[in-house]
Coordinates of C-alpha atoms and ligand atoms in Angstrom, one line a residue:
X21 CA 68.0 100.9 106.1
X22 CA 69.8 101.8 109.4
X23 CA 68.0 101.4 111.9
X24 CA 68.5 103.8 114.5
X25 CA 69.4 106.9 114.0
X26 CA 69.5 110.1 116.2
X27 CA 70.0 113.8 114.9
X28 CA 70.4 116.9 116.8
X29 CA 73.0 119.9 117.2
X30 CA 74.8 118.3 120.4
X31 CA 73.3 114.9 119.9
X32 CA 77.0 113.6 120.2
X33 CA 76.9 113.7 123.8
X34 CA 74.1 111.8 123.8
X35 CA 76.9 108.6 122.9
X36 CA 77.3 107.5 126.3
X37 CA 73.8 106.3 126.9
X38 CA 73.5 104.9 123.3
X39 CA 76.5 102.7 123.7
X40 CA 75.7 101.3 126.9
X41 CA 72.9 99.0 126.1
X42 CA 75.2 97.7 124.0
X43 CA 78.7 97.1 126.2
X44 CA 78.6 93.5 126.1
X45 CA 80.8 93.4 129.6
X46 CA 83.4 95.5 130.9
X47 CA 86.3 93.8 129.3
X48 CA 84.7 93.7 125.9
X49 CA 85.5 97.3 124.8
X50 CA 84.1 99.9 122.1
X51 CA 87.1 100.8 119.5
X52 CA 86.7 104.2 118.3
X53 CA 88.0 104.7 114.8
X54 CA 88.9 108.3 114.6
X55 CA 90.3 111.1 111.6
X56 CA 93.5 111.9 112.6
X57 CA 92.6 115.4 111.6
X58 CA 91.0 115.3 115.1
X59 CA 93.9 114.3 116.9
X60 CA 94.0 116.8 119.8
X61 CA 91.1 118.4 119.4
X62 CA 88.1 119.0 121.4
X63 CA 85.9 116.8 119.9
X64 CA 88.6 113.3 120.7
X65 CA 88.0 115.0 124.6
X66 CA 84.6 114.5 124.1
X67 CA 84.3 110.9 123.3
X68 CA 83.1 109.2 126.2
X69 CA 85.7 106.4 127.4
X70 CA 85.1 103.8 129.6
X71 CA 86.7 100.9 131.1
X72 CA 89.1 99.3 128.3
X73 CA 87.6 101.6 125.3
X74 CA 90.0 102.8 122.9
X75 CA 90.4 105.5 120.2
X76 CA 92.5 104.5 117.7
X77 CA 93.4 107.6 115.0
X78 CA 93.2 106.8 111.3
X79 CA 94.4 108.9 108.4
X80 CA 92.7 109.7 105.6
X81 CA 95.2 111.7 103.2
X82 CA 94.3 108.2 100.8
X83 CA 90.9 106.7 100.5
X84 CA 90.6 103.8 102.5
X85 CA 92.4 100.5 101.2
X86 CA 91.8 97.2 101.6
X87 CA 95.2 96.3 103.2
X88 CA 94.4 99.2 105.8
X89 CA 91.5 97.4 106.6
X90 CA 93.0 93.9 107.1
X91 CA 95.9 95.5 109.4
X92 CA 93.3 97.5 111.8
X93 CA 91.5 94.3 111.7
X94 CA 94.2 92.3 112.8
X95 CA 95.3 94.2 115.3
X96 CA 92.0 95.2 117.0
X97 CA 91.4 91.2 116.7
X98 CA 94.8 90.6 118.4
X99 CA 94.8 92.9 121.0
X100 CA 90.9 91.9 122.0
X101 CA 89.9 88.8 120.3
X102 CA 86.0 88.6 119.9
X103 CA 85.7 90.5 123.1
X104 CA 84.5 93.5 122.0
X105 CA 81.2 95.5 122.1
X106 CA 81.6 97.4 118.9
X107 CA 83.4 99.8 116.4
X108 CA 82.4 103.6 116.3
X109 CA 83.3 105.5 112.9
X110 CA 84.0 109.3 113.5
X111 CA 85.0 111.3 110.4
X112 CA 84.1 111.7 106.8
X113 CA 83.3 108.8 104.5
X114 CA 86.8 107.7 104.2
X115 CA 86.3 106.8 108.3
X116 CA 82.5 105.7 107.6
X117 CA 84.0 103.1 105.3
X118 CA 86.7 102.6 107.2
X119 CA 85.1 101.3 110.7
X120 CA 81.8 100.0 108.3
X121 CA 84.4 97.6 106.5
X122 CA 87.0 96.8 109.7
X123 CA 83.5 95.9 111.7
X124 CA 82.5 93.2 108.9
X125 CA 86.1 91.9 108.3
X126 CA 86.4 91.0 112.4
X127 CA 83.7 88.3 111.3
X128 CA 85.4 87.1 108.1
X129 CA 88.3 85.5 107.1
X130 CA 90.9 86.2 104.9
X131 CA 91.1 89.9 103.4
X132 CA 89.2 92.5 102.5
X133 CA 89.6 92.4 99.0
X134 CA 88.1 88.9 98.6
X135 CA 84.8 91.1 99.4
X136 CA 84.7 93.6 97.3
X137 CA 81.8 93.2 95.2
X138 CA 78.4 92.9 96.1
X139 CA 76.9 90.5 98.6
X140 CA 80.0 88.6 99.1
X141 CA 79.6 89.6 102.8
X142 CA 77.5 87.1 104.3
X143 CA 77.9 87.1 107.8
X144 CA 76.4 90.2 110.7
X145 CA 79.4 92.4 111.4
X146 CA 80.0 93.4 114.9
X147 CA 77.6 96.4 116.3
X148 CA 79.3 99.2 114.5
X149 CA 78.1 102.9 114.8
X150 CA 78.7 106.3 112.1
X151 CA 79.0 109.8 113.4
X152 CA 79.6 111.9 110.4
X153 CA 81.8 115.1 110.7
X154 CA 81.4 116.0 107.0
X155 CA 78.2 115.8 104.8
X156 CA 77.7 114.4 101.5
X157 CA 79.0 111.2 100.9
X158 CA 75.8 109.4 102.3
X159 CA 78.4 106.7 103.5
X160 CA 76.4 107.1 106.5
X161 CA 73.3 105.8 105.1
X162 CA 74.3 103.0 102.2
X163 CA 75.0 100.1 101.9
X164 CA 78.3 99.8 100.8
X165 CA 82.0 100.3 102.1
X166 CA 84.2 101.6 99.0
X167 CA 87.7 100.5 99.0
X168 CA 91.1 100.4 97.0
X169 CA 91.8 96.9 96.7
X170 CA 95.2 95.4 94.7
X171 CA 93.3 95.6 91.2
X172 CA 89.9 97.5 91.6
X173 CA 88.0 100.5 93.7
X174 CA 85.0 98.5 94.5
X175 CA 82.6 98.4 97.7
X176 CA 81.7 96.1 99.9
X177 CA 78.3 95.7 99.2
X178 CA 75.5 94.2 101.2
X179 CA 73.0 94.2 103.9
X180 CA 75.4 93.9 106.4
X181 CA 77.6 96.7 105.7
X182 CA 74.9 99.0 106.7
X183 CA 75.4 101.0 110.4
X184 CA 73.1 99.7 113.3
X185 CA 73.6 103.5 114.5
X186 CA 74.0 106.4 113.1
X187 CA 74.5 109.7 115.1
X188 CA 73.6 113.0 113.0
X189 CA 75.4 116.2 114.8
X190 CA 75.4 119.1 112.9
X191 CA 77.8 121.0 114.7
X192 CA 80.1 118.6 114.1
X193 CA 80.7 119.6 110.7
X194 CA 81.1 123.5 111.3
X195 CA 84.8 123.9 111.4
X196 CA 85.4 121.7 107.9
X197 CA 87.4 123.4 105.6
X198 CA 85.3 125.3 102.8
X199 CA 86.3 123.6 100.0
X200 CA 86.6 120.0 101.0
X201 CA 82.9 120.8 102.4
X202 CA 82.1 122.2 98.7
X203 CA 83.4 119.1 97.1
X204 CA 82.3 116.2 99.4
X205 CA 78.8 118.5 99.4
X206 CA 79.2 117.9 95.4
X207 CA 79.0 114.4 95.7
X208 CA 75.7 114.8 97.1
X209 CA 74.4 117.0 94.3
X210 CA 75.9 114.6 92.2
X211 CA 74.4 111.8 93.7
X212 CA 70.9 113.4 93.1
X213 CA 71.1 115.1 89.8
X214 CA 72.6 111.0 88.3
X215 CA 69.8 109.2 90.5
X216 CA 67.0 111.6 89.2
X217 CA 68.3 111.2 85.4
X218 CA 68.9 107.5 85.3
X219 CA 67.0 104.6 83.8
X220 CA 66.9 103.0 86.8
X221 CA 64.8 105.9 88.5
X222 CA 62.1 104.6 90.5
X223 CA 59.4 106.5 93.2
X224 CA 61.4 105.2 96.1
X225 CA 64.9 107.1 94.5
X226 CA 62.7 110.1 93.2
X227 CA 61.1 111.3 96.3
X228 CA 64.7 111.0 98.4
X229 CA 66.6 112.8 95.4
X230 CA 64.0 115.1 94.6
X231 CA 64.5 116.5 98.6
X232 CA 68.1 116.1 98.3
X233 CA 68.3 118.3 95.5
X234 CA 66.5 120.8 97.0
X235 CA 68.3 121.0 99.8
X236 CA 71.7 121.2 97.7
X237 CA 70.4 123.9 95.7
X238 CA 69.1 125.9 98.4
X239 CA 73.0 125.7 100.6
X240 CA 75.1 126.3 96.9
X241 CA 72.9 128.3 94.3
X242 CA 71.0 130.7 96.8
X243 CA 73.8 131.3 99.3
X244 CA 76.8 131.9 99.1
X245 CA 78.1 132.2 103.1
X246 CA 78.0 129.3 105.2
X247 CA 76.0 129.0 108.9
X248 CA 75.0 126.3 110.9
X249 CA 71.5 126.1 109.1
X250 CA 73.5 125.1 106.0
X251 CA 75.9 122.1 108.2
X252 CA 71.9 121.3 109.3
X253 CA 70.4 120.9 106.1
X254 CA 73.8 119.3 104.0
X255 CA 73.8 116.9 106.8
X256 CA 69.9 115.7 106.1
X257 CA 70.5 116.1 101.8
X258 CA 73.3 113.8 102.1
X259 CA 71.2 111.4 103.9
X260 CA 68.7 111.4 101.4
X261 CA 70.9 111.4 98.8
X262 CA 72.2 108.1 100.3
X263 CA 68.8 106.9 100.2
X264 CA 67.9 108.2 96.3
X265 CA 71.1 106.1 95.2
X266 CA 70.0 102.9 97.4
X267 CA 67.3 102.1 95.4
X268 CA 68.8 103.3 92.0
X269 CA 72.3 104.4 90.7
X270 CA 75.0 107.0 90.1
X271 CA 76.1 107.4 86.7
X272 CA 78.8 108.9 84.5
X273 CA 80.4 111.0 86.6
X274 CA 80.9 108.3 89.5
X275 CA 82.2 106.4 87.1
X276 CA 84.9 108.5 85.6
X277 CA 85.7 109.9 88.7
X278 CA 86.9 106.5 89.9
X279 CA 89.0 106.0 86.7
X280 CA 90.8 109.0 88.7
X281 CA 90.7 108.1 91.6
X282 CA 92.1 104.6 91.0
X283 CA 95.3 105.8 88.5
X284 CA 95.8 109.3 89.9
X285 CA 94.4 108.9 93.6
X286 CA 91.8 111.7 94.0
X287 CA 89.5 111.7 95.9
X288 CA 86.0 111.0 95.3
X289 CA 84.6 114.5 95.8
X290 CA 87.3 116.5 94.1
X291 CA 87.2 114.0 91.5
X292 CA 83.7 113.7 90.9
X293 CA 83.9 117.4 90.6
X294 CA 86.1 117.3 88.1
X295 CA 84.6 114.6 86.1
X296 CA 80.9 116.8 86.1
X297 CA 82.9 120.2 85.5
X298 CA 83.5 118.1 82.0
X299 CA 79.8 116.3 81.3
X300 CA 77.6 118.9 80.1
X301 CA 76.9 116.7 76.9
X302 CA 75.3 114.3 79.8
X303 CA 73.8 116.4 82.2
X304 CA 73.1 119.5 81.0
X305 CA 71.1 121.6 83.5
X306 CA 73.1 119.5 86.1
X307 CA 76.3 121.3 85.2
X308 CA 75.4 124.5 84.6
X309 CA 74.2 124.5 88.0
X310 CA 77.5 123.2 89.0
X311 CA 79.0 126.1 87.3
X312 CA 77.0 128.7 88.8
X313 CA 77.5 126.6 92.1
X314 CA 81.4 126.7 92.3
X315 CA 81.3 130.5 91.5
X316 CA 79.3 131.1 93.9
X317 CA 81.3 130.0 96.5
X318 CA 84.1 130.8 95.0
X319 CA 85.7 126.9 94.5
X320 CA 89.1 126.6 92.5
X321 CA 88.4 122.8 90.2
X322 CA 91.8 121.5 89.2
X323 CA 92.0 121.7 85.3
X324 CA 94.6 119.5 83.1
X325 CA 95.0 116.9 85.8
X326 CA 95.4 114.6 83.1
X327 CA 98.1 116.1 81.1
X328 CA 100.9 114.2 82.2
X329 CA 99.5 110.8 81.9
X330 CA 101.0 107.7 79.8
X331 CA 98.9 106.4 77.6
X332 CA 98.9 102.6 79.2
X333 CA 97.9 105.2 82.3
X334 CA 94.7 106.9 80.6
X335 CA 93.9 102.9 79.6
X336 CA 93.6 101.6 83.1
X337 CA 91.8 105.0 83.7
X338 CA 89.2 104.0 81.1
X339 CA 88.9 100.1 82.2
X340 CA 88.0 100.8 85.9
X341 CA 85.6 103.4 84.7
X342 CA 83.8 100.9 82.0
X343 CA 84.0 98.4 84.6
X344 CA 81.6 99.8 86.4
X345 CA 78.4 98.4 84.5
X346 CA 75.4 99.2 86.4
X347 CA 76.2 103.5 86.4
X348 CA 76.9 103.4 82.9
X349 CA 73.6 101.3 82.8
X350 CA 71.9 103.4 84.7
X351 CA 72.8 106.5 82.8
X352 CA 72.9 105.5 79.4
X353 CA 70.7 102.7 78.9
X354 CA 71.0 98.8 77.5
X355 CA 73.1 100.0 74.9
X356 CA 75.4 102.4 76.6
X357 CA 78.9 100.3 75.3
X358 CA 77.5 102.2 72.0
X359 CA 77.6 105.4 73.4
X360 CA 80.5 105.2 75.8
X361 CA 83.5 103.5 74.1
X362 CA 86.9 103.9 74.4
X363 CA 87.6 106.5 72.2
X364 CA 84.8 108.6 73.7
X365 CA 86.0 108.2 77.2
X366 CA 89.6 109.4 76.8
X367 CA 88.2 112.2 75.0
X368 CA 86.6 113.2 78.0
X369 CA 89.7 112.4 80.1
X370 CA 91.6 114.5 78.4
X371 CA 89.8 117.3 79.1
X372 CA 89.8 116.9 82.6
Ligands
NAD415 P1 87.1 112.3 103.7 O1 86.4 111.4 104.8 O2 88.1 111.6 102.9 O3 87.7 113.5 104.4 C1 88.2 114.6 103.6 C2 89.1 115.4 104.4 O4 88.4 116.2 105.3 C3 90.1 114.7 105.3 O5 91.4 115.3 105.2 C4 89.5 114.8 106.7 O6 90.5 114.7 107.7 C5 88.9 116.1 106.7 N1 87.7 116.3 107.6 C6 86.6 115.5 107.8 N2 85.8 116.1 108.6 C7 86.3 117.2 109.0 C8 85.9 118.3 109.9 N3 84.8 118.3 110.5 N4 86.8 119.3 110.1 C9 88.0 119.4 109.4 N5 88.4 118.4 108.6 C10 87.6 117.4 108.4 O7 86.0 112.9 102.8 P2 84.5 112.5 102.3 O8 84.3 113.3 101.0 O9 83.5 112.6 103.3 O10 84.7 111.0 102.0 C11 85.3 110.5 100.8 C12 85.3 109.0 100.9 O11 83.9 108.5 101.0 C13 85.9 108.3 99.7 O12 86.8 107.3 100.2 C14 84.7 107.7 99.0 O13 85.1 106.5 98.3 C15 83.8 107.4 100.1 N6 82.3 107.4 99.7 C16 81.6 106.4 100.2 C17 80.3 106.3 99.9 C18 79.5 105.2 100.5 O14 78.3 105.1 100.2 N7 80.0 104.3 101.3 C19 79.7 107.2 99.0 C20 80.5 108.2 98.5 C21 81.8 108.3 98.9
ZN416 ZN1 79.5 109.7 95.5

């Protein structure tokens, strides 16, 4: 679990005094790994800088890759060797991931992609904080740093990857556009509705999804405007969400949504959105939910974005998604290669 953690509209100027405990000496300096989207913007103004700190701006049109990871590591590592006192992740989960995986690659050779996996990480990162400015992912939370690496989307996974701090401001995540904030919100329902129907459910994942998925349905299926009570509770369901999945798994969605992310390069809300929009046959109250959900708020979900694919395309589509034994595990069962084959999955692609 992280172990320290402070919420609270405004509890981002509270980052001064967190972080200095933890400056190790005036020339070991804090590297703040930004979104870009917040480039000039007040919130970069407010991120308190002192003696050699930095702010270095990442961008997040792609989900993070592993060679983005080993070029911020190097360069951080060249420009301040091991003098540092720590990396602090603002942003969505792309930038969670981000300055999770750049602080555990400055204490391990080689690249990133040798990592990804689980527990191949076997060494403390340095101190590395998460302020989320979007809600859902639970990147703040888990355990895991997801990356595109030359042949697979797969995490770094282990008990290392997981924040010493996290930072939970609410107001942070006001101004995010409504429907990235509907889809990366999705992957939190998501995240509940697979966790609560898998095999692998256990107390532990039950009583975080169960609150989760309250909290989801509340925001999406009883509203339908947006106020800072909603950024307040979307901020706590994705953090619980993240917990329900620690303990247990995602499922078929997750897993065909990385099929599309890794061949077509969406992202893993959108994507996830589309997958579910498709899986009734799997979840069936779980969609129709969804349904009511994105009409509610009125959210466009790209249909046919799999029209135009080759068919050596929709097969590397299927392979990363089979790959991925423990969700299809988790939602089908031991026997789950009987149920989702081949055949079955481009089925399904196809009508996504
Ligand atoms: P994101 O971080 O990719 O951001 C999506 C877009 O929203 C970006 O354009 C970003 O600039 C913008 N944005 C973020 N905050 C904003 C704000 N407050 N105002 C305006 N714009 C803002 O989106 P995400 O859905 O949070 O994260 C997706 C990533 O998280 C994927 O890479 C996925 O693999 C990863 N993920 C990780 C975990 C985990 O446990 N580590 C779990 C799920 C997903
Ligand atoms: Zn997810």
């Amino acid at each position: 679990m992280v172990p320290r953690v402070v919420y609270g509209r405004g509890s981002f100027d509270d980052l001064a005094e967190i972080l200095s405990p933890r400056r190790r000496a005036e020339d070991a300096p804090f590297v703040f790994l930004v979104d870009s989207v917040f480039g000039a913007s007040p919130l970069s103004a407010r991120i308190p800088l002192q003696y050699a700190d930095r702010i270095i701006f990442v961008d997040t049109t792609f989900e993070p890759k592993t060679e983005q990871v080993d070029v911020l590591r190097d360069e951080i590592r060249e420009a301040h060797a091991l003098r540092l006192s720590g990396i602090v992740g603002i942003g969505g989960g792309s930038t969670l991931d981000l300055a999770k995986a750049v602080a555990l690659m400055l204490t391990h050779a080689g690249s990133s992609a040798d990592y990804q996996g689980w527990d191949l990480i076997r060494n403390k990162g340095v101190y590395h904080v998460g302020i989320p400015t979007l809600s859902g992912t639970g990147a703040e939370v888990s355990r895991t740093a997801v990356l595109t690496g030359p042949t697979k989307k797969l995490g770094l996974n282990s008990d290392f990857t997981l924040f010493d701090q996290v930072v939970l401001d609410p107001e942070l995540t006001a101004n995010a556009p409504a429907d990235q904030r509907f889809y990366t919100g999705m992957d939190c329902y998501i995240h509940c509705i697979e966790s609560l129907t898998g095999t692998y459910l256990n107390a532990f994942s039950q009583s975080y999804g169960e609150q989760a998925l309250a909290l989801c349905r509340e925001i999406f299926l009883h509203r339908s405007n947006w106020d800072p009570d909603s950024d307040e509770k979307l901020m706590m369901a994705s953090w619980h969400g993240g917990m329900s999945i620690a303990y247990a798994q995602v499922g078929v969605a997750h897993a065909m949504s990385y099929g599309l992310s890794y061949v077509l390069g969406i992202k893993h809300g959108l994507g996830n959105c589309i997958a579910f929009d498709q899986l009734e046959e799997f979840y069936p109250q779980g969609v129709h939910a969804f349904k009511e959900m994105v009409q509610q708020h009125a959210i466009r979900i790209p249909q046919n974005v799999t029209a135009a694919l080759s068919d050596a395309e929709f097969d590397a589509m299927i392979d990363v998604s089979l790959g991925l034994t423990p969700l299809w595990e988790n939602a089908l069962g031991k026997d789950w290669r009987q149920i989702a084959t081949p055949e079955k999955l481009r089925r399904l692609y196809e009508r996504m």
